[in-house]
């Protein structure tokens, strides 16, 4: 009867919009009364948007934290798009999950090792290359040189990649020895003379302590410059990346510990895997899909649940719209919304995709206010 097309209308907030949780984000209505069952039949599939939304939210929050510390301790915010690198592919439950979640992260940042995410952004959001990475050692490319061969392994990376950024994991045996003696003495002139930036990667231990200690050792060996805000920066050919144990909580405490010792956030890049793509679930942002309205034998019924055992589970009533005014989003229930303030767009109707978003549009909608002073 419908030529294979689903008789539903989906209205949704533009992708990338930053909306406080517990607001309506999209509505689904059947357009054929005979298919009254279709809306909640689609619940299972449609609620899966919780995942990229939650990754994007978590990643954006981390972007806000990093921006705040850059505002306070760095000359500018130019490095922000590459400050949180996605290391999460290996910890994802599937290639598809890594692609979808990793694309959520790429809404906010451009650094990723999750190639599946670049494929998703290219295939579904017309983005040629949404993310980038750099040449990097991993433990096997250091440890295959043997315990006594760490210096040769480092030299090999430095000479194989003679220009640009190169990231070299340095905790295979003893991060303190690697920073103080191997990088700081034996390979010091190689580091200084190389045409690019060496990014040293500690990868174990308590991140807050390790990062500050590594910075202090490198300072002792290579010195620092003071930036316009009076904070210390390693020489431009030297930076660090902390990619172990990074979540929004640890990120904040590392940057705070650095600031206390007068280190600029400019010195560090973060990598995050499990906490970025996997340590979240549908309840992290309390994402749910509920029936709120029905037309029963011509009678309009506002449908809702309100369990006595948990007031937090009360659902919204009636026809729903999302309004934006005075810088605030508000969900309006029971069909009382003002169409002029409604931000929803009809994105799908009777089998047709009516509005598609490019990755650039999503990114623009999600951008943080870079000029805002840190709170
Ligand atoms: O944010 P995460 O999910 O922790 O991902 C990052 C970690 O993953 C890798 O090590 P991996 O865990 O594979 O091995 P390891 O236990 O030997 O560090 C990498 O060296 C980081 O330590």
Coordinates of C-alpha atoms and ligand atoms in Angstrom, one line a residue:
X1 CA 0.0 0.0 0.0
X2 CA 2.8 2.4 0.8
X3 CA 5.1 1.1 -2.0
X4 CA 7.6 -0.1 0.6
X5 CA 7.9 3.2 2.3
X6 CA 7.4 3.6 6.0
X7 CA 4.4 5.8 6.8
X8 CA 6.1 7.9 9.5
X9 CA 7.2 11.5 10.0
X10 CA 10.3 12.2 12.1
X11 CA 10.9 15.7 13.3
X12 CA 14.2 16.4 15.0
X13 CA 16.5 19.0 16.4
X14 CA 19.3 19.9 13.9
X15 CA 22.2 17.5 14.3
X16 CA 25.0 18.9 16.4
X17 CA 22.7 21.2 18.4
X18 CA 23.8 21.3 22.1
X19 CA 20.6 20.7 24.1
X20 CA 20.5 20.0 27.8
X21 CA 19.4 16.5 28.7
X22 CA 15.8 15.6 29.5
X23 CA 14.6 17.6 26.6
X24 CA 12.7 16.2 23.6
X25 CA 15.2 15.7 20.7
X26 CA 12.9 14.1 18.0
X27 CA 9.4 13.0 17.6
X28 CA 8.0 10.1 15.5
X29 CA 4.4 10.0 14.2
X30 CA 2.6 7.5 12.0
X31 CA 1.0 9.1 9.0
X32 CA -1.4 6.1 8.3
X33 CA -3.8 5.5 11.2
X34 CA -3.7 1.8 10.4
X35 CA 0.0 1.8 11.3
X36 CA -0.5 3.1 14.9
X37 CA 1.9 0.3 16.0
X38 CA 4.7 1.5 13.8
X39 CA 6.0 4.3 16.0
X40 CA 7.0 2.2 19.0
X41 CA 8.0 -0.6 16.8
X42 CA 10.8 1.7 15.6
X43 CA 11.9 2.5 19.2
X44 CA 14.6 -0.1 19.4
X45 CA 16.4 1.1 16.3
X46 CA 15.9 4.8 16.8
X47 CA 17.0 4.9 20.4
X48 CA 20.4 3.8 19.3
X49 CA 21.1 7.4 18.6
X50 CA 21.9 7.6 22.4
X51 CA 25.4 6.3 21.6
X52 CA 26.9 8.8 19.2
X53 CA 25.0 11.6 21.1
X54 CA 26.6 10.6 24.4
X55 CA 30.1 10.2 22.9
X56 CA 29.8 13.6 21.3
X57 CA 28.5 15.1 24.6
X58 CA 31.3 13.6 26.6
X59 CA 33.9 14.6 24.0
X60 CA 32.5 18.2 23.9
X61 CA 32.7 18.5 27.6
X62 CA 36.4 17.5 27.5
X63 CA 36.9 20.2 24.8
X64 CA 35.4 22.8 27.1
X65 CA 37.8 21.7 29.9
X66 CA 40.8 21.9 27.6
X67 CA 39.7 25.2 26.2
X68 CA 39.4 26.6 29.7
X69 CA 43.0 25.6 30.5
X70 CA 44.3 26.9 27.2
X71 CA 42.5 30.2 27.9
X72 CA 44.2 30.5 31.2
X73 CA 47.7 29.2 30.4
X74 CA 48.4 29.3 26.7
X75 CA 49.0 32.0 24.1
X76 CA 46.1 30.9 22.0
X77 CA 43.6 28.1 21.3
X78 CA 45.0 27.1 17.9
X79 CA 45.9 23.6 19.0
X80 CA 42.5 22.8 20.5
X81 CA 41.1 20.7 17.5
X82 CA 44.0 18.2 18.1
X83 CA 44.1 18.1 21.8
X84 CA 42.1 14.9 22.4
X85 CA 43.0 12.1 20.2
X86 CA 40.7 9.1 19.8
X87 CA 42.4 5.8 20.8
X88 CA 39.2 3.9 21.2
X89 CA 38.9 1.6 18.2
X90 CA 40.4 -1.4 20.0
X91 CA 38.1 -1.1 23.0
X92 CA 34.9 -0.8 20.9
X93 CA 32.6 -3.7 20.6
X94 CA 32.6 -3.7 16.8
X95 CA 33.9 -1.9 13.8
X96 CA 30.5 -0.3 13.4
X97 CA 30.4 1.0 17.0
X98 CA 33.9 2.4 16.6
X99 CA 32.8 4.2 13.4
X100 CA 29.6 5.6 14.9
X101 CA 31.1 6.6 18.3
X102 CA 34.3 7.8 16.7
X103 CA 32.4 10.1 14.4
X104 CA 30.6 11.5 17.5
X105 CA 34.1 12.5 18.8
X106 CA 35.1 14.0 15.5
X107 CA 32.2 16.4 15.8
X108 CA 34.4 18.2 18.3
X109 CA 38.0 17.3 17.5
X110 CA 40.1 16.3 14.4
X111 CA 42.6 13.9 16.0
X112 CA 41.8 10.2 15.7
X113 CA 43.3 6.8 15.2
X114 CA 39.8 5.3 14.6
X115 CA 39.8 5.0 10.8
X116 CA 36.2 3.5 11.0
X117 CA 35.0 7.0 12.1
X118 CA 36.6 8.7 9.1
X119 CA 34.8 6.2 6.9
X120 CA 31.4 6.9 8.6
X121 CA 31.9 10.7 8.2
X122 CA 32.8 10.2 4.6
X123 CA 30.0 7.8 3.7
X124 CA 27.1 9.4 5.6
X125 CA 28.1 13.1 6.1
X126 CA 29.9 14.0 2.8
X127 CA 33.2 14.7 4.6
X128 CA 36.3 13.8 2.7
X129 CA 38.7 13.4 5.6
X130 CA 37.2 14.2 9.0
X131 CA 40.2 13.2 11.1
X132 CA 44.0 13.0 11.1
X133 CA 46.8 11.3 12.9
X134 CA 50.6 11.4 13.0
X135 CA 53.5 8.8 12.7
X136 CA 53.7 7.1 16.0
X137 CA 55.6 4.3 17.7
X138 CA 53.7 1.7 19.6
X139 CA 55.2 -0.6 22.2
X140 CA 56.0 -3.4 19.7
X141 CA 58.0 -1.1 17.5
X142 CA 60.2 -0.2 20.5
X143 CA 60.3 -3.5 22.4
X144 CA 61.3 -5.7 19.3
X145 CA 64.7 -3.9 19.6
X146 CA 65.2 -5.6 22.9
X147 CA 65.6 -4.2 26.4
X148 CA 69.0 -2.8 25.6
X149 CA 67.9 -1.5 22.2
X150 CA 65.5 1.3 23.3
X151 CA 67.9 4.1 22.2
X152 CA 68.3 2.5 18.8
X153 CA 64.5 2.1 18.5
X154 CA 64.0 5.8 19.3
X155 CA 66.7 6.7 16.8
X156 CA 65.1 4.6 14.2
X157 CA 61.8 6.4 14.6
X158 CA 63.5 9.8 14.6
X159 CA 65.4 9.1 11.4
X160 CA 62.6 7.3 9.6
X161 CA 60.4 10.3 10.1
X162 CA 62.9 13.2 9.8
X163 CA 60.3 16.0 9.7
X164 CA 57.0 16.9 11.3
X165 CA 55.4 15.4 14.4
X166 CA 56.4 12.0 15.6
X167 CA 55.0 10.4 18.7
X168 CA 57.2 7.9 20.6
X169 CA 56.0 5.8 23.4
X170 CA 58.8 5.8 26.1
X171 CA 57.6 3.8 29.1
X172 CA 58.4 0.3 27.8
X173 CA 60.9 -0.2 30.7
X174 CA 61.6 3.0 32.6
X175 CA 60.0 6.3 31.6
X176 CA 62.3 8.2 34.0
X177 CA 65.4 6.8 32.5
X178 CA 64.1 7.3 29.0
X179 CA 63.4 11.0 29.6
X180 CA 66.5 11.7 31.7
X181 CA 69.2 9.7 30.0
X182 CA 68.0 8.5 26.6
X183 CA 66.1 11.6 25.3
X184 CA 67.7 14.0 27.7
X185 CA 71.4 13.1 27.1
X186 CA 72.1 10.4 24.5
X187 CA 69.7 11.6 21.9
X188 CA 69.5 15.3 23.0
X189 CA 71.1 16.8 20.0
X190 CA 69.0 14.6 17.6
X191 CA 65.9 15.9 19.3
X192 CA 67.1 19.5 19.1
X193 CA 68.2 19.3 15.5
X194 CA 65.3 17.4 14.0
X195 CA 63.0 19.4 11.8
X196 CA 59.7 18.9 13.6
X197 CA 58.3 18.0 17.0
X198 CA 59.0 14.9 19.1
X199 CA 56.0 14.0 21.2
X200 CA 57.1 11.8 24.1
X201 CA 54.4 9.4 25.3
X202 CA 54.4 8.1 28.9
X203 CA 51.7 5.4 29.1
X204 CA 51.6 4.0 32.6
X205 CA 51.4 5.0 36.2
X206 CA 49.2 7.6 37.9
X207 CA 48.7 10.1 35.0
X208 CA 48.6 13.3 37.1
X209 CA 51.9 12.4 38.8
X210 CA 53.6 11.0 35.7
X211 CA 52.8 13.9 33.5
X212 CA 54.1 16.6 35.8
X213 CA 57.2 14.6 36.6
X214 CA 58.0 14.0 32.9
X215 CA 57.6 17.7 32.2
X216 CA 60.0 18.5 35.1
X217 CA 62.6 16.1 33.9
X218 CA 62.4 17.4 30.3
X219 CA 62.6 20.9 31.6
X220 CA 65.8 20.0 33.4
X221 CA 67.3 18.6 30.3
X222 CA 65.9 20.8 27.5
X223 CA 64.8 24.0 29.3
X224 CA 61.6 26.0 28.7
X225 CA 60.3 29.3 27.4
X226 CA 57.7 31.5 29.1
X227 CA 54.7 32.3 27.1
X228 CA 52.7 35.6 27.1
X229 CA 50.7 34.5 30.1
X230 CA 53.9 33.6 32.1
X231 CA 53.4 29.9 31.9
X232 CA 56.3 27.5 31.0
X233 CA 56.4 25.8 27.6
X234 CA 58.9 23.1 26.5
X235 CA 60.9 24.1 23.4
X236 CA 58.8 23.9 20.3
X237 CA 60.5 20.7 19.1
X238 CA 59.3 18.9 22.3
X239 CA 55.8 18.0 23.6
X240 CA 54.1 15.1 25.4
X241 CA 51.0 13.0 24.9
X242 CA 49.2 11.2 27.8
X243 CA 47.1 8.4 26.3
X244 CA 46.6 6.1 29.3
X245 CA 43.7 6.4 31.8
X246 CA 42.2 9.6 30.2
X247 CA 38.6 10.5 31.0
X248 CA 37.0 13.9 31.7
X249 CA 37.9 13.5 35.4
X250 CA 41.6 12.7 34.9
X251 CA 42.0 15.3 32.1
X252 CA 40.9 18.0 34.5
X253 CA 43.1 16.9 37.3
X254 CA 46.2 16.6 35.1
X255 CA 45.7 20.1 33.6
X256 CA 45.1 21.5 37.1
X257 CA 48.3 19.8 38.4
X258 CA 50.2 21.2 35.5
X259 CA 48.9 24.7 36.1
X260 CA 49.9 24.5 39.7
X261 CA 53.5 24.0 38.7
X262 CA 53.2 26.8 36.1
X263 CA 53.1 24.5 33.0
X264 CA 50.9 25.6 30.1
X265 CA 48.3 23.2 28.7
X266 CA 50.1 23.8 25.4
X267 CA 52.7 21.2 26.4
X268 CA 50.3 18.3 26.3
X269 CA 48.0 16.4 24.0
X270 CA 45.7 13.7 25.3
X271 CA 44.6 10.3 23.9
X272 CA 41.5 8.5 25.2
X273 CA 40.1 5.2 24.3
X274 CA 37.7 3.2 26.6
X275 CA 36.5 6.3 28.5
X276 CA 35.7 8.1 25.2
X277 CA 33.9 5.4 23.2
X278 CA 33.0 2.7 25.7
X279 CA 32.6 3.9 29.3
X280 CA 29.1 5.2 28.8
X281 CA 25.6 3.8 28.4
X282 CA 22.1 4.8 27.6
X283 CA 21.5 6.0 31.1
X284 CA 24.6 8.3 31.1
X285 CA 22.4 11.0 29.6
X286 CA 19.1 9.2 30.4
X287 CA 18.1 8.8 26.8
X288 CA 14.6 7.3 26.3
X289 CA 11.8 7.1 23.8
X290 CA 8.2 7.1 25.0
X291 CA 4.7 7.2 23.6
X292 CA 3.3 10.6 24.5
X293 CA 0.2 11.0 22.4
X294 CA -2.5 8.9 20.7
X295 CA -5.7 9.6 18.7
X296 CA -8.1 6.9 19.8
X297 CA -11.4 6.7 17.9
X298 CA -11.1 10.5 17.1
X299 CA -10.2 11.3 20.7
X300 CA -6.9 13.0 21.5
X301 CA -5.2 11.3 24.5
X302 CA -2.1 12.6 26.2
X303 CA -0.2 9.5 27.1
X304 CA 2.4 9.3 29.9
X305 CA 3.9 7.2 32.7
X306 CA 4.6 8.3 36.2
X307 CA 5.9 5.5 38.4
X308 CA 5.4 6.0 42.1
X309 CA 8.7 4.3 42.7
X310 CA 10.8 6.8 40.7
X311 CA 9.6 10.4 40.0
X312 CA 12.7 10.7 37.6
X313 CA 11.0 8.3 35.3
X314 CA 8.0 10.4 34.6
X315 CA 7.6 10.8 30.8
X316 CA 6.5 13.8 28.8
X317 CA 2.8 14.3 27.9
X318 CA 1.0 15.0 24.6
X319 CA 2.4 16.5 21.4
X320 CA 5.9 17.7 22.0
X321 CA 8.0 20.6 20.6
X322 CA 11.4 22.0 21.4
X323 CA 11.5 25.7 21.6
X324 CA 14.5 28.0 21.7
X325 CA 14.3 31.5 23.1
X326 CA 16.6 33.7 25.3
X327 CA 19.5 31.3 24.8
X328 CA 17.5 28.4 26.3
X329 CA 15.9 25.3 25.0
X330 CA 12.6 24.3 26.5
X331 CA 10.4 21.3 25.8
X332 CA 6.7 22.2 25.5
X333 CA 4.2 19.5 26.2
X334 CA 0.5 18.8 25.4
X335 CA 0.6 20.5 22.0
X336 CA 1.0 24.0 23.6
X337 CA 4.1 24.9 21.6
X338 CA 4.5 28.1 19.6
X339 CA 5.3 27.1 16.0
X340 CA 7.4 30.2 15.6
X341 CA 9.8 29.1 18.3
X342 CA 9.9 25.4 17.3
X343 CA 13.4 24.3 16.3
X344 CA 12.4 20.9 15.0
X345 CA 12.9 20.1 11.3
X346 CA 11.0 17.4 9.4
X347 CA 13.9 15.1 8.5
X348 CA 12.0 12.0 7.3
X349 CA 8.5 11.5 5.9
X350 CA 6.9 8.5 4.3
X351 CA 10.1 6.9 3.3
X352 CA 11.9 10.0 2.2
X353 CA 14.9 11.6 3.8
X354 CA 14.0 15.3 3.7
X355 CA 16.9 16.8 5.4
X356 CA 20.5 15.5 5.4
X357 CA 23.3 17.2 7.3
X358 CA 26.9 17.5 6.3
X359 CA 29.6 16.9 8.8
X360 CA 30.6 20.6 8.5
X361 CA 27.1 21.6 9.5
X362 CA 27.0 19.3 12.5
X363 CA 30.4 20.6 13.6
X364 CA 29.3 24.2 13.2
X365 CA 26.2 23.5 15.4
X366 CA 28.3 21.9 18.1
X367 CA 31.1 24.3 18.3
X368 CA 31.9 25.7 21.7
X369 CA 32.1 29.4 22.2
X370 CA 35.9 29.9 21.9
X371 CA 35.8 33.5 22.9
X372 CA 34.0 32.8 26.1
X373 CA 36.0 33.5 29.2
X374 CA 36.6 30.4 31.4
X375 CA 34.1 30.0 34.2
Ligands
LIG1 O1 42.0 4.9 27.1 P1 42.3 3.5 27.0 O2 41.2 2.6 26.6 O3 43.0 3.0 28.3 O4 43.3 3.3 25.8 C1 44.6 3.8 25.7 C2 45.5 2.7 26.2 O5 45.5 1.6 25.2 C3 46.7 1.2 24.9 O6 47.3 0.3 25.7 P2 46.5 -1.1 26.0 O7 45.5 -0.9 27.0 O8 46.1 -1.8 24.7 O9 47.7 -2.0 26.7 P3 48.4 -1.8 28.1 O10 47.4 -2.3 29.1 O11 49.6 -2.6 28.1 O12 48.6 -0.3 28.3 C4 47.6 2.5 25.0 O13 48.9 2.2 25.1 C5 47.0 3.2 26.1 O14 47.6 2.8 27.3

